[in-house]
């Protein structure tokens, strides 16, 4: 009874690791794909609508900047959003330069996907430490969970099940 329960626990505990690892890997992959795809996107000018800057001791990851902007592409009026946290921002004091652009009604350059104009990037910037962290944690969780699930299934149904019953 208890050996089977231990094997089931091994199997069941591996599943969340596989799911978590998959999520991290997909997030890292999406960031890289958008970064490399944006190399061929069209440059446009956007109008900054709002700039929010959150900072303080309660910010676990550091300062956060959130920018809302609007742009026109092939006669369509569209809106976009950009956010970054701490060192992930492409420049220090990003919020100050964007607030100045907003106050002066000065346009800011951005990139738009010509195939999907609703998709735009204010900055084409891949922050490597965060990308590598997501990819590393994703690989670790996915591989650890996969080994746990495979080993649990093997022990429950394969040669390990025959030995455990004796």
mmCIF file of C-alpha atoms in Angstrom:
data_model
loop_
_atom_site.group_PDB
_atom_site.id
_atom_site.type_symbol
_atom_site.label_atom_id
_atom_site.label_comp_id
_atom_site.label_asym_id
_atom_site.label_seq_id
_atom_site.Cartn_x
_atom_site.Cartn_y
_atom_site.Cartn_z
ATOM 1 C CA UNK A 1 0.000 0.000 0.000
ATOM 2 C CA UNK A 2 2.627 2.535 1.056
ATOM 3 C CA UNK A 3 5.070 1.816 -1.798
ATOM 4 C CA UNK A 4 2.259 2.412 -4.303
ATOM 5 C CA UNK A 5 1.270 5.618 -2.512
ATOM 6 C CA UNK A 6 4.879 6.867 -2.696
ATOM 7 C CA UNK A 7 4.967 6.123 -6.423
ATOM 8 C CA UNK A 8 1.694 8.003 -6.939
ATOM 9 C CA UNK A 9 3.001 10.979 -4.983
ATOM 10 C CA UNK A 10 6.118 11.019 -7.193
ATOM 11 C CA UNK A 11 3.911 11.000 -10.279
ATOM 12 C CA UNK A 12 1.479 13.656 -9.021
ATOM 13 C CA UNK A 13 4.200 16.026 -7.772
ATOM 14 C CA UNK A 14 5.921 15.951 -11.151
ATOM 15 C CA UNK A 15 2.882 17.235 -13.051
ATOM 16 C CA UNK A 16 2.894 20.799 -11.585
ATOM 17 C CA UNK A 17 6.624 21.053 -12.336
ATOM 18 C CA UNK A 18 5.989 20.130 -15.975
ATOM 19 C CA UNK A 19 3.208 22.729 -16.195
ATOM 20 C CA UNK A 20 5.285 25.447 -14.509
ATOM 21 C CA UNK A 21 8.320 24.673 -16.657
ATOM 22 C CA UNK A 22 6.222 24.783 -19.810
ATOM 23 C CA UNK A 23 4.813 28.167 -18.800
ATOM 24 C CA UNK A 24 8.270 29.661 -18.198
ATOM 25 C CA UNK A 25 9.633 28.224 -21.453
ATOM 26 C CA UNK A 26 6.686 29.552 -23.453
ATOM 27 C CA UNK A 27 7.090 32.995 -21.896
ATOM 28 C CA UNK A 28 10.827 33.092 -22.677
ATOM 29 C CA UNK A 29 10.189 31.802 -26.190
ATOM 30 C CA UNK A 30 7.480 34.383 -26.843
ATOM 31 C CA UNK A 31 9.788 37.205 -25.709
ATOM 32 C CA UNK A 32 12.562 36.003 -28.028
ATOM 33 C CA UNK A 33 10.217 35.458 -30.981
ATOM 34 C CA UNK A 34 8.698 38.938 -30.688
ATOM 35 C CA UNK A 35 12.148 40.499 -30.301
ATOM 36 C CA UNK A 36 13.503 38.852 -33.447
ATOM 37 C CA UNK A 37 10.286 39.309 -35.448
ATOM 38 C CA UNK A 38 10.215 43.029 -34.622
ATOM 39 C CA UNK A 39 13.430 43.489 -36.577
ATOM 40 C CA UNK A 40 11.315 43.599 -39.755
ATOM 41 C CA UNK A 41 8.446 45.678 -38.324
ATOM 42 C CA UNK A 42 7.733 49.181 -39.616
ATOM 43 C CA UNK A 43 8.848 52.217 -37.619
ATOM 44 C CA UNK A 44 6.062 54.613 -36.666
ATOM 45 C CA UNK A 45 5.556 57.566 -34.360
ATOM 46 C CA UNK A 46 3.246 57.287 -31.383
ATOM 47 C CA UNK A 47 1.674 59.752 -28.989
ATOM 48 C CA UNK A 48 2.213 59.018 -25.312
ATOM 49 C CA UNK A 49 -1.124 59.055 -23.473
ATOM 50 C CA UNK A 50 0.028 58.261 -19.948
ATOM 51 C CA UNK A 51 3.134 57.311 -18.026
ATOM 52 C CA UNK A 52 2.828 55.652 -14.637
ATOM 53 C CA UNK A 53 5.837 55.041 -12.437
ATOM 54 C CA UNK A 54 5.516 52.860 -9.365
ATOM 55 C CA UNK A 55 8.341 52.854 -6.857
ATOM 56 C CA UNK A 56 8.805 52.305 -3.181
ATOM 57 C CA UNK A 57 9.882 49.841 -0.564
ATOM 58 C CA UNK A 58 6.823 47.662 -1.197
ATOM 59 C CA UNK A 59 7.832 47.075 -4.841
ATOM 60 C CA UNK A 60 9.402 43.622 -4.620
ATOM 61 C CA UNK A 61 11.040 43.787 -8.041
ATOM 62 C CA UNK A 62 12.006 47.456 -8.045
ATOM 63 C CA UNK A 63 10.537 50.388 -9.917
ATOM 64 C CA UNK A 64 7.923 49.727 -12.571
ATOM 65 C CA UNK A 65 7.070 51.940 -15.538
ATOM 66 C CA UNK A 66 3.814 51.512 -17.470
ATOM 67 C CA UNK A 67 3.212 53.528 -20.643
ATOM 68 C CA UNK A 68 0.011 53.810 -22.685
ATOM 69 C CA UNK A 69 0.298 55.220 -26.194
ATOM 70 C CA UNK A 70 -1.741 55.647 -29.342
ATOM 71 C CA UNK A 71 -0.791 55.498 -32.985
ATOM 72 C CA UNK A 72 -2.253 55.415 -36.442
ATOM 73 C CA UNK A 73 -1.360 52.756 -38.995
ATOM 74 C CA UNK A 74 -2.890 52.637 -42.481
ATOM 75 C CA UNK A 75 -5.856 54.732 -41.354
ATOM 76 C CA UNK A 76 -6.534 52.693 -38.208
ATOM 77 C CA UNK A 77 -6.368 54.359 -34.798
ATOM 78 C CA UNK A 78 -4.776 51.917 -32.349
ATOM 79 C CA UNK A 79 -3.438 51.878 -28.806
ATOM 80 C CA UNK A 80 -0.559 50.047 -27.193
ATOM 81 C CA UNK A 81 1.015 49.504 -23.824
ATOM 82 C CA UNK A 82 4.594 49.035 -22.675
ATOM 83 C CA UNK A 83 5.782 48.101 -19.209
ATOM 84 C CA UNK A 84 9.126 47.303 -17.679
ATOM 85 C CA UNK A 85 10.429 46.621 -14.201
ATOM 86 C CA UNK A 86 13.694 47.925 -12.757
ATOM 87 C CA UNK A 87 16.771 47.071 -14.817
ATOM 88 C CA UNK A 88 14.582 45.508 -17.497
ATOM 89 C CA UNK A 89 13.788 49.023 -18.790
ATOM 90 C CA UNK A 90 15.832 49.963 -21.868
ATOM 91 C CA UNK A 91 17.124 53.150 -20.198
ATOM 92 C CA UNK A 92 17.364 54.515 -16.685
ATOM 93 C CA UNK A 93 14.741 57.125 -15.815
ATOM 94 C CA UNK A 94 12.656 56.049 -18.793
ATOM 95 C CA UNK A 95 9.545 57.438 -17.129
ATOM 96 C CA UNK A 96 11.046 60.942 -17.012
ATOM 97 C CA UNK A 97 11.863 61.087 -20.730
ATOM 98 C CA UNK A 98 8.465 59.677 -21.683
ATOM 99 C CA UNK A 99 6.658 62.100 -19.357
ATOM 100 C CA UNK A 100 8.547 64.963 -20.969
ATOM 101 C CA UNK A 101 7.487 63.698 -24.412
ATOM 102 C CA UNK A 102 3.893 63.486 -23.181
ATOM 103 C CA UNK A 103 3.947 67.019 -21.698
ATOM 104 C CA UNK A 104 5.516 68.501 -24.820
ATOM 105 C CA UNK A 105 3.196 66.502 -27.130
ATOM 106 C CA UNK A 106 6.360 65.223 -28.791
ATOM 107 C CA UNK A 107 5.973 61.991 -30.789
ATOM 108 C CA UNK A 108 8.007 58.946 -29.828
ATOM 109 C CA UNK A 109 9.192 56.283 -32.255
ATOM 110 C CA UNK A 110 7.945 52.710 -32.009
ATOM 111 C CA UNK A 111 7.573 49.614 -34.177
ATOM 112 C CA UNK A 112 4.360 48.112 -35.550
ATOM 113 C CA UNK A 113 3.753 44.664 -37.013
ATOM 114 C CA UNK A 114 2.514 45.299 -40.577
ATOM 115 C CA UNK A 115 0.734 41.919 -40.625
ATOM 116 C CA UNK A 116 -1.062 42.634 -37.329
ATOM 117 C CA UNK A 117 -1.189 46.419 -36.750
ATOM 118 C CA UNK A 118 -2.619 45.951 -33.248
ATOM 119 C CA UNK A 119 0.767 44.525 -32.221
ATOM 120 C CA UNK A 120 3.401 47.150 -31.528
ATOM 121 C CA UNK A 121 6.547 47.678 -29.498
ATOM 122 C CA UNK A 122 7.622 50.924 -27.930
ATOM 123 C CA UNK A 123 11.136 49.518 -27.453
ATOM 124 C CA UNK A 124 12.697 46.490 -29.131
ATOM 125 C CA UNK A 125 14.667 45.336 -26.131
ATOM 126 C CA UNK A 126 15.357 41.808 -24.892
ATOM 127 C CA UNK A 127 16.636 41.932 -21.332
ATOM 128 C CA UNK A 128 18.975 38.938 -21.332
ATOM 129 C CA UNK A 129 19.196 38.273 -17.565
ATOM 130 C CA UNK A 130 15.404 37.937 -17.348
ATOM 131 C CA UNK A 131 15.241 35.878 -20.549
ATOM 132 C CA UNK A 132 17.953 33.517 -19.291
ATOM 133 C CA UNK A 133 16.269 33.262 -15.879
ATOM 134 C CA UNK A 134 12.923 32.301 -17.444
ATOM 135 C CA UNK A 135 14.567 29.818 -19.813
ATOM 136 C CA UNK A 136 16.739 28.294 -17.079
ATOM 137 C CA UNK A 137 13.950 27.948 -14.526
ATOM 138 C CA UNK A 138 11.665 26.639 -17.256
ATOM 139 C CA UNK A 139 14.143 23.987 -18.364
ATOM 140 C CA UNK A 140 14.886 22.945 -14.784
ATOM 141 C CA UNK A 141 11.213 22.627 -13.813
ATOM 142 C CA UNK A 142 10.220 20.937 -17.066
ATOM 143 C CA UNK A 143 13.035 18.378 -16.981
ATOM 144 C CA UNK A 144 12.691 17.671 -13.247
ATOM 145 C CA UNK A 145 8.930 17.263 -13.544
ATOM 146 C CA UNK A 146 9.214 15.126 -16.668
ATOM 147 C CA UNK A 147 11.707 12.772 -15.041
ATOM 148 C CA UNK A 148 9.479 12.523 -11.981
ATOM 149 C CA UNK A 149 6.374 11.755 -14.060
ATOM 150 C CA UNK A 150 8.164 9.253 -16.288
ATOM 151 C CA UNK A 151 9.804 7.541 -13.321
ATOM 152 C CA UNK A 152 6.479 7.439 -11.450
ATOM 153 C CA UNK A 153 4.669 5.901 -14.426
ATOM 154 C CA UNK A 154 7.514 3.419 -14.901
ATOM 155 C CA UNK A 155 7.414 2.375 -11.264
ATOM 156 C CA UNK A 156 3.627 2.009 -11.270
ATOM 157 C CA UNK A 157 3.313 0.078 -14.515
ATOM 158 C CA UNK A 158 6.730 -1.214 -15.551
ATOM 159 C CA UNK A 159 9.359 -3.423 -14.034
ATOM 160 C CA UNK A 160 9.281 -1.443 -10.810
ATOM 161 C CA UNK A 161 5.639 -2.451 -10.214
ATOM 162 C CA UNK A 162 6.468 -6.161 -10.441
ATOM 163 C CA UNK A 163 9.352 -5.828 -7.962
ATOM 164 C CA UNK A 164 7.329 -3.666 -5.579
ATOM 165 C CA UNK A 165 4.585 -6.279 -5.286
ATOM 166 C CA UNK A 166 6.913 -9.028 -4.020
#
